[in-house]
Amino acid sequence: MDRSAFYAHLRRRDVPIFGTSLSQRQVEGIEALLDAGGRLHLDHMAHVLAEVYHETGGGMYPVKETVYRHSKNQNPSDATVIARLDAAWRKGQLPWVTQPYWRDGWFGRGGIQLTHKYNYQKGSAVTGKNLVKHPELALSVPISAQIAVEGCKAGIFTGKKLADFDLQTGFDHYGARAIVNGDKKVNGPKVAGYAEIFEAALSRAGWGQSLDVPAVTKPATQPDPAEQPQGILAALVAAILSIFGKGKA
């Protein structure tokens, strides 16, 4: 993949997601996602990038819940995050929440944020890291990227996964919003639009061309017929006949 071509497309003036420049932090986040998603099909990779773009407001890097790109403090204490969520819940600003999952520290962390202890357990399974014992690891750029990629692939966020939205007519980016959140009627069109932009950038950069299936080779457990006993015997007989044939000439 030509990553310079990928970023050049994203920086075009007529591509309305990053403007004409990306910060170093944004590039680091994107690089980690591309590295983690190296075996994904182009449309799947585009969707993961689109989800992270939407979930981080274009930041592309992992953050704690209640932190946004415009936030002055990009790394508030856990106690501050919990207090913010408590205040919002008391004001009725989190109508979808039935239990305050954040009070034991299971608030959102990452590019696509893990919330609730059981989701940290799922994140541990796909990353091989003990996120239950060390939830702060979800804020590591490479681990966050792995959670985003493997989480969308395995369906750890809502139970829906990338393969569920492969259609004969192409990938359903609108419907695939359900992989991360059930708000597709509201945010599905946005995510689909972002995904189309990332698809174009990935395509221009040659994403997946290095993943071509190699030519089929003969398994080592199946020797060439010429190396089998009957092949050797036939070769020996042919050699003897050749010698006698030359003598008669």
Coordinates of N, CA, C and O in Angstrom, one line a residue, residues 131-211:
L131 N -7.4 -6.4 30.0 CA -8.0 -5.1 30.1 C -8.9 -5.0 31.3 O -9.2 -3.8 31.7
V132 N -9.3 -6.1 31.9 CA -10.1 -6.0 33.1 C -9.2 -5.6 34.3 O -9.6 -4.7 35.1
K133 N -8.0 -6.1 34.4 CA -7.1 -5.7 35.4 C -6.4 -4.4 35.1 O -6.2 -3.6 36.0
H134 N -6.3 -4.1 33.8 CA -5.6 -2.9 33.4 C -6.4 -2.2 32.3 O -6.0 -2.1 31.1
P135 N -7.6 -1.6 32.7 CA -8.5 -1.0 31.7 C -7.8 0.2 30.9 O -8.2 0.5 29.8
E136 N -6.8 0.8 31.6 CA -6.1 1.9 30.9 C -5.4 1.5 29.6 O -5.1 2.4 28.8
L137 N -5.1 0.2 29.5 CA -4.5 -0.3 28.2 C -5.3 0.0 27.0 O -4.8 0.1 25.9
A138 N -6.6 0.2 27.2 CA -7.5 0.5 26.0 C -7.2 1.9 25.5 O -7.6 2.2 24.4
L139 N -6.4 2.7 26.2 CA -6.0 4.0 25.7 C -4.7 4.0 24.9 O -4.3 5.0 24.4
S140 N -4.0 2.8 24.9 CA -2.8 2.7 24.1 C -3.2 2.7 22.7 O -4.1 2.1 22.3
V141 N -2.5 3.5 21.9 CA -2.8 3.6 20.5 C -2.9 2.3 19.7 O -3.9 2.0 19.1
P142 N -1.8 1.4 19.8 CA -1.9 0.2 19.1 C -3.0 -0.8 19.6 O -3.7 -1.5 18.9
I143 N -3.2 -0.8 20.9 CA -4.2 -1.7 21.5 C -5.6 -1.2 21.2 O -6.5 -2.0 20.9
S144 N -5.8 0.1 21.2 CA -7.1 0.7 20.8 C -7.4 0.4 19.4 O -8.5 0.0 19.1
A145 N -6.4 0.4 18.5 CA -6.6 0.1 17.1 C -7.0 -1.4 17.0 O -7.8 -1.7 16.2
Q146 N -6.3 -2.2 17.7 CA -6.6 -3.7 17.7 C -8.0 -3.9 18.1 O -8.7 -4.8 17.6
I147 N -8.4 -3.2 19.2 CA -9.8 -3.4 19.7 C -10.8 -3.0 18.6 O -11.8 -3.6 18.4
A148 N -10.5 -1.8 17.9 CA -11.4 -1.4 16.9 C -11.5 -2.4 15.7 O -12.6 -2.7 15.3
V149 N -10.4 -2.8 15.3 CA -10.4 -3.8 14.1 C -11.0 -5.1 14.5 O -11.9 -5.6 13.9
E150 N -10.4 -5.7 15.5 CA -10.9 -7.1 15.9 C -12.3 -7.0 16.5 O -13.1 -8.0 16.4
G151 N -12.6 -5.9 17.2 CA -14.0 -5.8 17.7 C -15.0 -5.7 16.6 O -16.1 -6.4 16.7
C152 N -14.8 -5.0 15.6 CA -15.7 -4.9 14.4 C -15.8 -6.3 13.7 O -16.8 -6.7 13.2
K153 N -14.6 -6.9 13.6 CA -14.5 -8.2 12.9 C -15.3 -9.3 13.7 O -16.0 -10.1 13.1
A154 N -15.1 -9.3 15.0 CA -15.7 -10.3 15.8 C -17.0 -10.0 16.4 O -17.7 -10.9 16.9
G155 N -17.4 -8.7 16.4 CA -18.7 -8.3 16.9 C -18.8 -8.2 18.4 O -19.8 -8.5 19.0
I156 N -17.7 -7.6 19.0 CA -17.7 -7.6 20.5 C -18.5 -6.4 21.0 O -18.9 -6.4 22.2
F157 N -18.8 -5.4 20.2 CA -19.5 -4.2 20.7 C -21.0 -4.4 20.8 O -21.6 -4.1 21.9
T158 N -21.7 -4.9 19.8 CA -23.1 -5.1 19.9 C -23.6 -6.5 19.5 O -24.7 -6.8 19.5
G159 N -22.6 -7.3 19.1 CA -22.9 -8.6 18.6 C -22.9 -8.7 17.0 O -22.9 -9.8 16.4
K160 N -23.0 -7.5 16.4 CA -23.0 -7.5 14.9 C -21.5 -7.4 14.5 O -20.7 -6.7 15.1
K161 N -21.2 -8.0 13.3 CA -19.8 -8.0 12.9 C -19.8 -7.6 11.4 O -20.8 -7.6 10.7
L162 N -18.6 -7.3 10.9 CA -18.4 -6.8 9.5 C -19.0 -7.8 8.5 O -19.6 -7.4 7.6
A163 N -18.7 -9.1 8.7 CA -19.2 -10.1 7.7 C -20.7 -10.1 7.6 O -21.2 -10.5 6.5
D164 N -21.4 -9.6 8.6 CA -22.9 -9.6 8.5 C -23.4 -8.6 7.5 O -24.6 -8.7 7.1
F165 N -22.6 -7.7 7.0 CA -23.1 -6.7 6.1 C -22.4 -6.7 4.7 O -22.5 -5.8 3.9
D166 N -21.9 -7.9 4.4 CA -21.4 -8.2 3.1 C -22.6 -8.6 2.2 O -23.2 -9.6 2.4
L167 N -22.9 -7.8 1.2 CA -24.0 -8.1 0.3 C -23.5 -8.3 -1.1 O -22.4 -8.0 -1.4
Q168 N -24.4 -8.9 -1.9 CA -24.0 -9.2 -3.3 C -23.8 -7.9 -4.0 O -23.0 -7.8 -5.0
T169 N -24.4 -6.8 -3.6 CA -24.3 -5.5 -4.2 C -23.2 -4.7 -3.7 O -22.9 -3.6 -4.1
G170 N -22.5 -5.2 -2.6 CA -21.4 -4.5 -2.0 C -21.6 -4.4 -0.5 O -22.6 -5.0 0.0
F171 N -20.7 -3.8 0.2 CA -20.8 -3.7 1.7 C -21.8 -2.6 2.1 O -21.8 -1.5 1.5
D172 N -22.6 -2.9 3.1 CA -23.7 -2.0 3.5 C -23.2 -1.2 4.7 O -23.3 -1.5 5.9
H173 N -22.5 -0.1 4.4 CA -22.0 0.8 5.4 C -23.0 1.4 6.3 O -22.8 1.6 7.5
Y174 N -24.2 1.7 5.7 CA -25.3 2.3 6.5 C -25.7 1.3 7.6 O -25.8 1.6 8.8
G175 N -26.0 0.1 7.2 CA -26.5 -0.9 8.1 C -25.4 -1.3 9.1 O -25.7 -1.6 10.3
A176 N -24.2 -1.3 8.7 CA -23.0 -1.7 9.5 C -22.8 -0.8 10.7 O -22.0 -1.1 11.6
R177 N -23.4 0.4 10.7 CA -23.3 1.2 11.9 C -23.8 0.4 13.1 O -23.3 0.7 14.3
A178 N -24.6 -0.6 12.9 CA -25.1 -1.4 14.1 C -24.0 -2.2 14.7 O -24.2 -2.7 15.8
I179 N -22.8 -2.3 14.1 CA -21.7 -3.0 14.7 C -21.3 -2.3 16.0 O -20.8 -2.9 16.9
V180 N -21.4 -1.0 16.0 CA -20.9 -0.2 17.1 C -22.0 0.4 17.9 O -22.0 0.4 19.2
N181 N -23.1 0.8 17.3 CA -24.2 1.4 18.0 C -25.5 1.2 17.2 O -25.5 1.1 16.0
G182 N -26.6 1.2 17.9 CA -27.9 0.9 17.3 C -28.6 2.2 16.7 O -29.8 2.2 16.5
D183 N -27.8 3.2 16.5 CA -28.4 4.5 16.1 C -28.2 4.7 14.6 O -28.1 5.9 14.1
K184 N -28.3 3.7 13.8 CA -28.0 3.8 12.3 C -29.0 4.8 11.6 O -28.6 5.4 10.6
K185 N -30.2 4.9 12.1 CA -31.1 5.9 11.4 C -30.6 7.3 11.6 O -30.9 8.1 10.7
V186 N -29.9 7.6 12.7 CA -29.4 8.9 12.9 C -28.0 9.1 12.3 O -27.7 10.0 11.6
N187 N -27.1 8.1 12.6 CA -25.7 8.3 12.3 C -25.3 7.3 11.2 O -24.1 7.5 10.7
G188 N -26.1 6.4 10.7 CA -25.7 5.5 9.6 C -25.3 6.3 8.4 O -24.3 5.9 7.8
P189 N -26.1 7.3 7.9 CA -25.7 8.0 6.7 C -24.4 8.7 6.8 O -23.6 8.8 5.9
K190 N -24.1 9.2 8.0 CA -22.8 9.9 8.2 C -21.7 8.9 8.1 O -20.7 9.2 7.4
V191 N -21.8 7.8 8.8 CA -20.7 6.8 8.8 C -20.5 6.3 7.4 O -19.4 6.1 6.9
A192 N -21.6 6.0 6.7 CA -21.5 5.6 5.3 C -20.8 6.6 4.4 O -20.0 6.2 3.6
G193 N -21.0 7.8 4.6 CA -20.3 8.9 3.9 C -18.8 8.9 4.2 O -18.0 9.0 3.3
Y194 N -18.5 8.8 5.4 CA -17.1 8.7 5.8 C -16.4 7.5 5.2 O -15.3 7.6 4.7
A195 N -17.1 6.4 5.2 CA -16.6 5.1 4.7 C -16.3 5.2 3.2 O -15.3 4.7 2.7
E196 N -17.1 5.9 2.5 CA -16.9 6.0 1.0 C -15.7 6.8 0.8 O -14.9 6.5 -0.2
I197 N -15.4 7.8 1.6 CA -14.2 8.6 1.4 C -12.9 7.7 1.7 O -11.9 7.8 1.0
F198 N -13.0 7.0 2.8 CA -11.9 6.1 3.2 C -11.7 5.0 2.1 O -10.6 4.6 1.8
E199 N -12.8 4.5 1.5 CA -12.7 3.5 0.5 C -11.9 4.1 -0.7 O -11.0 3.4 -1.3
A200 N -12.2 5.3 -1.1 CA -11.6 5.9 -2.2 C -10.1 6.1 -1.9 O -9.2 5.9 -2.8
A201 N -9.7 6.5 -0.7 CA -8.3 6.7 -0.3 C -7.6 5.4 -0.3 O -6.4 5.3 -0.8
L202 N -8.2 4.4 0.2 CA -7.6 3.1 0.3 C -7.4 2.5 -1.1 O -6.3 1.9 -1.4
S203 N -8.4 2.7 -2.0 CA -8.3 2.2 -3.3 C -7.2 2.9 -4.1 O -6.4 2.2 -4.8
R204 N -7.1 4.2 -4.0 CA -6.0 4.9 -4.7 C -4.7 4.5 -4.2 O -3.7 4.5 -4.9
A205 N -4.6 4.1 -2.9 CA -3.3 3.7 -2.3 C -2.9 2.3 -2.6 O -1.8 1.8 -2.3
G206 N -3.9 1.5 -3.2 CA -3.6 0.1 -3.6 C -3.8 -0.8 -2.4 O -3.1 -1.8 -2.3
W207 N -4.7 -0.5 -1.5 CA -4.9 -1.4 -0.4 C -5.3 -2.8 -0.8 O -6.1 -3.0 -1.7
G208 N -4.7 -3.8 -0.2 CA -5.0 -5.2 -0.5 C -4.2 -5.8 -1.6 O -4.2 -7.0 -1.8
Q209 N -3.5 -5.0 -2.4 CA -2.8 -5.6 -3.6 C -1.7 -6.5 -3.1 O -1.3 -7.4 -3.8
S210 N -1.1 -6.3 -1.9 CA -0.1 -7.1 -1.4 C -0.6 -8.4 -0.8 O 0.1 -9.2 -0.3
L211 N -2.0 -8.5 -0.7 CA -2.6 -9.6 -0.1 C -3.1 -10.7 -1.1 O -3.9 -11.5 -0.8

